[in-house]
Short mmCIF file of C-alpha atoms in Angstrom, two decimals:
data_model
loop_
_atom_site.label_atom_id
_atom_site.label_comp_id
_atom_site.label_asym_id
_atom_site.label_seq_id
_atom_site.Cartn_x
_atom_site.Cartn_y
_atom_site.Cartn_z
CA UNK A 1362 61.54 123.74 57.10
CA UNK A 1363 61.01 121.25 59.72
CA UNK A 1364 57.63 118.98 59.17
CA UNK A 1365 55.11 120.11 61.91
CA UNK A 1366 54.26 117.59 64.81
CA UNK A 1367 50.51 116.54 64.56
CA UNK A 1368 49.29 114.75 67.26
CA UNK A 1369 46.08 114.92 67.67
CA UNK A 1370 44.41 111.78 69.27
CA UNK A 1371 47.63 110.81 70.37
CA UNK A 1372 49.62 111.13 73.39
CA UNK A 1373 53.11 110.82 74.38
CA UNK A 1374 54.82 108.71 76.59
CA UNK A 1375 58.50 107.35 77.28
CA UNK A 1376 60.03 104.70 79.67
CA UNK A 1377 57.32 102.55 79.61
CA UNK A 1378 59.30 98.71 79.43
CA UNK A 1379 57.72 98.18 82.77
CA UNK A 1380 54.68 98.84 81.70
CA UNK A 1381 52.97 95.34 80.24
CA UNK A 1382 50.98 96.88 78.11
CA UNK A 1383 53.62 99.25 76.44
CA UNK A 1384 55.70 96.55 75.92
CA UNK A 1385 53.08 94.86 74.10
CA UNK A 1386 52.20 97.71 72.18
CA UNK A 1387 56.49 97.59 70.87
CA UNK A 1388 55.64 93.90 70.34
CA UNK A 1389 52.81 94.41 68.03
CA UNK A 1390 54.11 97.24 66.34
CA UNK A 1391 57.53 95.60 65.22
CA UNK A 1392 55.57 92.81 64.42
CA UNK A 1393 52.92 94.63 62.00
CA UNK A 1394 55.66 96.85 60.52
CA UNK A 1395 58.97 94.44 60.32
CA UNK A 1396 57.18 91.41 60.91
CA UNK A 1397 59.83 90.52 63.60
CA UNK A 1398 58.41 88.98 66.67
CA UNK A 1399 60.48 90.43 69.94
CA UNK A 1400 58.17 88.88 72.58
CA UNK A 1401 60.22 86.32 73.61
CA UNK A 1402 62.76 87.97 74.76
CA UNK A 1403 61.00 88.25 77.86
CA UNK A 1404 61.62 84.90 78.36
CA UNK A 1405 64.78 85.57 77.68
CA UNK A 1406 65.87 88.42 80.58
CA UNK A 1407 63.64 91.01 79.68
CA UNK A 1408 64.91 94.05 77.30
CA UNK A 1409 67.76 95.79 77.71
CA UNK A 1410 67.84 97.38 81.58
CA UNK A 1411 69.34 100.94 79.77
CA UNK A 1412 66.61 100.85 77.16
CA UNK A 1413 64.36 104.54 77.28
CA UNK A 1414 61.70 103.92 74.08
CA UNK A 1415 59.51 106.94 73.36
CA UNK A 1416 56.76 106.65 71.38
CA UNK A 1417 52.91 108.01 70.45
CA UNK A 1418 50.24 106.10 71.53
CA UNK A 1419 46.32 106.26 70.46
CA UNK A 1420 43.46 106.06 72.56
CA UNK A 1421 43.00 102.52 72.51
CA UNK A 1422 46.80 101.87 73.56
CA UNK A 1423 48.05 100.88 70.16
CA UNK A 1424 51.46 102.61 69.41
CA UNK A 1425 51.69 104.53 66.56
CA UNK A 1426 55.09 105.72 66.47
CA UNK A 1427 58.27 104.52 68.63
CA UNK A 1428 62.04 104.82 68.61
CA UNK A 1429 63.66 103.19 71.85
CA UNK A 1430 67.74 104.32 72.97
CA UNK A 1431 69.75 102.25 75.26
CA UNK A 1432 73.57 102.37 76.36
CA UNK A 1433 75.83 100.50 73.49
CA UNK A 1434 79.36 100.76 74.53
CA UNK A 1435 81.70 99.70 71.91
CA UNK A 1436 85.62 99.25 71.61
CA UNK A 1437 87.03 101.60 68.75
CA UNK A 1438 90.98 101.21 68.41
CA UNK A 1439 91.49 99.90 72.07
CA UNK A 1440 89.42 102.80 73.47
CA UNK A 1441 85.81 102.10 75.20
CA UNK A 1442 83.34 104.48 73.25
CA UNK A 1443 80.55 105.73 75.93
CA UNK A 1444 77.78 105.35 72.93
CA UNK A 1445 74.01 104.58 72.48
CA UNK A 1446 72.35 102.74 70.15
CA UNK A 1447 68.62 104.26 68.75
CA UNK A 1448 66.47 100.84 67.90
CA UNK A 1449 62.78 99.91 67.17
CA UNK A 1450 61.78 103.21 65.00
CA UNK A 1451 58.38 102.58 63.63
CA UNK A 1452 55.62 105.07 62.22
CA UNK A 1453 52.12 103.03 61.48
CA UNK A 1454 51.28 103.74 58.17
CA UNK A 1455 47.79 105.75 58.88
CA UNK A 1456 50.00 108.34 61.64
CA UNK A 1457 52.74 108.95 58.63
CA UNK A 1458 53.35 112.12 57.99
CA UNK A 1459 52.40 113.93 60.61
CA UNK A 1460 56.01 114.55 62.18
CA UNK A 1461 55.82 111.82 64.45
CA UNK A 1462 59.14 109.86 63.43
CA UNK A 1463 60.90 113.13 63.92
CA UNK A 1464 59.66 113.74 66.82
CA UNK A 1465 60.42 110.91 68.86
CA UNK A 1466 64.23 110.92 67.20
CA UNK A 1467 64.49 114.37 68.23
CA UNK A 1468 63.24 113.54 71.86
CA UNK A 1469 65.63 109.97 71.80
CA UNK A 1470 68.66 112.28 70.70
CA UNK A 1471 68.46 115.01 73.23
CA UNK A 1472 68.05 112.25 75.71
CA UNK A 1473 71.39 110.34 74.79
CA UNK A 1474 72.77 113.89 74.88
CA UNK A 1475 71.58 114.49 78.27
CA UNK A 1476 72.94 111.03 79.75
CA UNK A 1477 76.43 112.04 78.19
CA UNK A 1478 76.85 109.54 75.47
CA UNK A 1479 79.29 110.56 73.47
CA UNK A 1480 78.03 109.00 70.07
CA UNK A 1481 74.93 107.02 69.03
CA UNK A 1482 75.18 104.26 66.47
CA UNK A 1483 72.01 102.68 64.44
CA UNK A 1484 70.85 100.31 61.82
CA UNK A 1485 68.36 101.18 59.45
CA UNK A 1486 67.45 100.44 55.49
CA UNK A 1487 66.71 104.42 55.23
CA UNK A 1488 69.82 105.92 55.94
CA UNK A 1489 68.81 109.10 54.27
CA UNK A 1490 66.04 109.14 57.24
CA UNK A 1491 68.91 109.85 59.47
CA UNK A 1492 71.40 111.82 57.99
CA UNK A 1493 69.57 115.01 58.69
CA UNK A 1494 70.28 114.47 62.33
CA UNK A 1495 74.48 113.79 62.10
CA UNK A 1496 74.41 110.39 61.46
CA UNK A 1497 76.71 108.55 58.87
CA UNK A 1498 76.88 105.33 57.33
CA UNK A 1499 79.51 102.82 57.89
CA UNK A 1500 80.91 100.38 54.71
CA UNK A 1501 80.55 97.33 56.26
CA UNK A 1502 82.60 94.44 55.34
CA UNK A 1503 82.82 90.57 56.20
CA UNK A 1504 86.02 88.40 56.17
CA UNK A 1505 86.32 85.55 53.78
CA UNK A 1506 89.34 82.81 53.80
CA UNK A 1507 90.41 79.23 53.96
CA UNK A 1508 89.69 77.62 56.75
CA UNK A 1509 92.46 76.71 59.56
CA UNK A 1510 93.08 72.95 60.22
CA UNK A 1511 91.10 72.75 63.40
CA UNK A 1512 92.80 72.12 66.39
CA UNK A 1513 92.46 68.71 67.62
CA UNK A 1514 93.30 68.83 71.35
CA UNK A 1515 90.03 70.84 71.11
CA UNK A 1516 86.82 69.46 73.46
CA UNK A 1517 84.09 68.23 71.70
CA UNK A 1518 81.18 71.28 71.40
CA UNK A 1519 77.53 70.65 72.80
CA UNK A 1520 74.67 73.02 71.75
CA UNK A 1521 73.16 75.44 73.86
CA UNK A 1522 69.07 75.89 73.67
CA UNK A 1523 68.35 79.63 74.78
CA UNK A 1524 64.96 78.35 75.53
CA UNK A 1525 65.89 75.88 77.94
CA UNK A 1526 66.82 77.57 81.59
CA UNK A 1527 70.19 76.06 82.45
CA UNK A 1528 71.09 76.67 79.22
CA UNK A 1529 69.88 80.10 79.42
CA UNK A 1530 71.37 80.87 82.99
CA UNK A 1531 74.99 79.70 81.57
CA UNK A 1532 74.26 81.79 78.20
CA UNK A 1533 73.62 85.20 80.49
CA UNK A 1534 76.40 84.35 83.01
CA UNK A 1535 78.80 84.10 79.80
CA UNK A 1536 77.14 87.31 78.49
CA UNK A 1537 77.83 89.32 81.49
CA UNK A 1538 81.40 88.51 81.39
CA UNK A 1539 82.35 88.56 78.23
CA UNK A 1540 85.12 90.16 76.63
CA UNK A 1541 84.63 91.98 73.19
CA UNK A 1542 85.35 89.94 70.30
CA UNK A 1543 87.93 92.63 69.12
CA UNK A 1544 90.49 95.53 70.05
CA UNK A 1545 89.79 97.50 66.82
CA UNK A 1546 86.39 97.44 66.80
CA UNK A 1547 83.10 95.61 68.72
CA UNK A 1548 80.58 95.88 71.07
CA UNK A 1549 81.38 95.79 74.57
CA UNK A 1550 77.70 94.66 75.54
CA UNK A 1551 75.21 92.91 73.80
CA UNK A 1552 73.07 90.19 75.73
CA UNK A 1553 69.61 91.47 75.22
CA UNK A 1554 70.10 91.69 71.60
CA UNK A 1555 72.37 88.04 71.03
CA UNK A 1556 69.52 86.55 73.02
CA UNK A 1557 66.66 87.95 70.99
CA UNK A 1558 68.65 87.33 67.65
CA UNK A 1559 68.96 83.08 68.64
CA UNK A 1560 65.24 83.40 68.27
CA UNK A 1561 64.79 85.82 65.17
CA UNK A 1562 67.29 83.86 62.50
CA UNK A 1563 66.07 79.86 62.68
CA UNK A 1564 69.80 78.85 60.80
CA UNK A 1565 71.35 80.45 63.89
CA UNK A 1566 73.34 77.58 65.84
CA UNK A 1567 74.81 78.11 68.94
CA UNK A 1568 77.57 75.96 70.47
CA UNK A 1569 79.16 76.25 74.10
CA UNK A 1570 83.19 75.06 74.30
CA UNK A 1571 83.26 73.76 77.70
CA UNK A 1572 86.93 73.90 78.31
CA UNK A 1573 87.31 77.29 76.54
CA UNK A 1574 83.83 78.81 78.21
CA UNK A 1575 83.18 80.46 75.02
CA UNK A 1576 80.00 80.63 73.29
CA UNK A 1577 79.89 79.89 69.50
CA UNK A 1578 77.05 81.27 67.29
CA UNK A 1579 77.59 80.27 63.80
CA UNK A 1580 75.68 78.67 60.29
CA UNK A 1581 76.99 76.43 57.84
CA UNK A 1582 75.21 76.65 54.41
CA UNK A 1583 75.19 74.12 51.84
CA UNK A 1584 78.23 74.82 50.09
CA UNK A 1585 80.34 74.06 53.53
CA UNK A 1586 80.76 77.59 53.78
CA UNK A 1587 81.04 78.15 57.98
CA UNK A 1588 80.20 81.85 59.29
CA UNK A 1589 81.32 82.90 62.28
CA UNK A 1590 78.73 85.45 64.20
CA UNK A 1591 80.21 85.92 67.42
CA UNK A 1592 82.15 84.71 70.47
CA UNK A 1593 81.15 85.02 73.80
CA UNK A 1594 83.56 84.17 75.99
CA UNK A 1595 86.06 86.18 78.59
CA UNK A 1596 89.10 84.61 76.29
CA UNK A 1597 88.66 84.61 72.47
CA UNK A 1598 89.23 81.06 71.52
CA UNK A 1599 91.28 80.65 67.88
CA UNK A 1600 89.12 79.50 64.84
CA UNK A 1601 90.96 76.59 65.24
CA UNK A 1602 89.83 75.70 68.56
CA UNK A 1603 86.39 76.44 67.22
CA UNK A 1604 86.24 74.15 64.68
CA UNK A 1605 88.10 71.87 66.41
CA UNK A 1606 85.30 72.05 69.22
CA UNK A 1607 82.61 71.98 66.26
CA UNK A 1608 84.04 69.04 64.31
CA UNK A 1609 83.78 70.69 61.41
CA UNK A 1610 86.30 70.68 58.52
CA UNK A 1611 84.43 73.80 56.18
CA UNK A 1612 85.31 74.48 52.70
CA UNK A 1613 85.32 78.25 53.61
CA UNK A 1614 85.10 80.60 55.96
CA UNK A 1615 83.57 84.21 56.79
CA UNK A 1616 84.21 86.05 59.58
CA UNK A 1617 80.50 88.44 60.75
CA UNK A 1618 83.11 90.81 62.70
CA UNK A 1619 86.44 92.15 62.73
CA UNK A 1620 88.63 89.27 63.55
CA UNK A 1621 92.20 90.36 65.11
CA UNK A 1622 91.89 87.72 67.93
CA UNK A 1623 90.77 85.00 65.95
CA UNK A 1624 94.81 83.69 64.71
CA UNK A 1625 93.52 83.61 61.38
CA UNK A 1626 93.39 86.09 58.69
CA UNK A 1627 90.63 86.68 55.81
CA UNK A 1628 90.49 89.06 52.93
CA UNK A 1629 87.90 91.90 53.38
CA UNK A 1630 84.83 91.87 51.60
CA UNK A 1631 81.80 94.63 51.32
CA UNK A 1632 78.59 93.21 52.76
CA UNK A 1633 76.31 93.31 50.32
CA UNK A 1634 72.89 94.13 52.59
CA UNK A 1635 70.11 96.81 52.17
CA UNK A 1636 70.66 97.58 56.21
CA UNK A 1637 73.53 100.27 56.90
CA UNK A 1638 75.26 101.09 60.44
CA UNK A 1639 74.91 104.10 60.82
CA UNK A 1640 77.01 106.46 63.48
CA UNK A 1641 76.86 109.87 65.11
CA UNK A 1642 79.55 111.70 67.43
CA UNK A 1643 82.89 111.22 67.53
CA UNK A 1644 84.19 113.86 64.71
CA UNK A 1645 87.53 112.42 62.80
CA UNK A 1646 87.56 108.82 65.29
CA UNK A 1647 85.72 106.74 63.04
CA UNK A 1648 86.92 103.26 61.18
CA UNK A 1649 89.14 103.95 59.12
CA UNK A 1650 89.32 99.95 58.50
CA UNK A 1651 87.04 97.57 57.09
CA UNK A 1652 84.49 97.68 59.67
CA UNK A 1653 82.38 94.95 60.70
CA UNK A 1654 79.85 93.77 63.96
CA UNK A 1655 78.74 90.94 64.56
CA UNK A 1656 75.56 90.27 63.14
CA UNK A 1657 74.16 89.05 67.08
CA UNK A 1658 74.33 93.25 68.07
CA UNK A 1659 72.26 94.44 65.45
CA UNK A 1660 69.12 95.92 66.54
#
């Protein structure tokens, strides 16, 4: 039997982004319950335009429960998927159990449903939480080789401060036109979340190859081990380009995403994370590959 809604002292609400007050109430509440700090993305262009939250707010404006759905097209075998991703779900801990979670999923899913999407994708470190409603998790897997000799015609690489406004008006200009990073399998658009992510992971670095207008987000860990996040660029540039442009020479290499345009090849490995991608539509079309996205569209 389904849990019962209880919401007394509560009341609902739902598109409320342009509301400064809801959007601090998100704020606070991600920050309490993840202890992830999304307020500076409105420095950063503001959330996503598509995003619809719904959530339960108490009488002095705190929010109690929220789950937020925007438009998420991805590429899946050379076809654009019309999808939606569900981000943001949060119950406080003193409104648990009262039905609220479900309530606001059930409410975010018959609103993707009624805007036509034709599958909704999430992240989450419950996946049980959402299998009641359709959803089902995704292996994920990274890509792990030797790296290529980097290319040495490449230009030299400067670094790009999200923070800083030219920096940030080349960064969204990029964004807007980029292509997806894959043909098998990748988001189509992402800027909201790669902007909010330079902020959340401090070993983040992002790079901007001037002759190949791409952006680079990638680490480097101790071992010389180079990750690749993402690309954003209109033309994927090679790996070698990339660390040709970086002036790096790693002793390894992982791949965050799936890596057919790259010119390099790496052997599949299963990312070993408590967070699962989770989808929902779609019937038989799912990846039947090693499935990866890059770790700058996670929400």
């Amino acid at each position: 039997m389904a849990q019962r809604l209880d919401s007394a002292g509560l009341t609902f609400r739902q598109d409320y982004f342009g509301d400064p007050a809801g959007w601090a109430a998100l704020v606070c509440l991600l920050r309490d319950i993840f202890g992830i700090d999304i307020g500076p993305l409105q420095q950063l262009g503001g959330p996503d335009p598509t995003s619809m939250p719904f959530g339960w707010f108490d009488a002095e404006g705190e929010l109690a429960a929220n789950i937020s759905a925007f438009a998420l097209p991805f590429v899946l075998n050379g076809r654009i998927v019309h999808a939606a991703g569900l981000q943001s779900g949060a119950v406080r801990p003193p409104w648990r159990g009262r039905g609220l979670c479900r309530d606001v999923t059930v409410k975010a899913l018959d609103w993707c449903e009624r805007q036509g999407f034709e599958a909704v994708i999430l992240y989450t470190d419950k996946p049980s939480l959402y299998e009641a409603y359709g959803f089902h998790a995704i292996p994920l897997h990274r890509y792990e080789g030797a790296a290529p000799d980097p290319s040495s015609s490449a230009a030299r690489a400067r670094p790009l401060l999200p923070t800083n406004a030219e920096d940030l008006a080349l960064l969204q200009a990029l964004l807007k036109g980029r292509s997806p990073v894959s043909t098998s399998l990748a988001v189509t658009v992402n800027a909201a979340m790669f902007l909010i992510n330079t902020q959340l992971d401090p070993d983040v670095r992002i790079s901007f190859l001037e002759d190949k207008q791409a952006v680079i987000a990638w680490k480097i860990d101790e071992a010389g081990r180079f990750s690749l996040l993402d690309v954003v660029a209109a033309e994927m540039p090679s790996l070698a380009a990339i660390l040709g442009g970086l002036e790096i020479v790693p002793a390894s290499v992982e791949v965050l995403f799936r890596h057919d345009k790259l010119g390099w090849e790496g052997v599949p490995q299963s990312l070993e994370s408590g967070t699962r991608l989770m989808l929902r539509g779609l019937g038989d079309a799912t990846p039947d590959f090693p499935a990866m996205l890059s770790p700058m569209a996670e929400f």
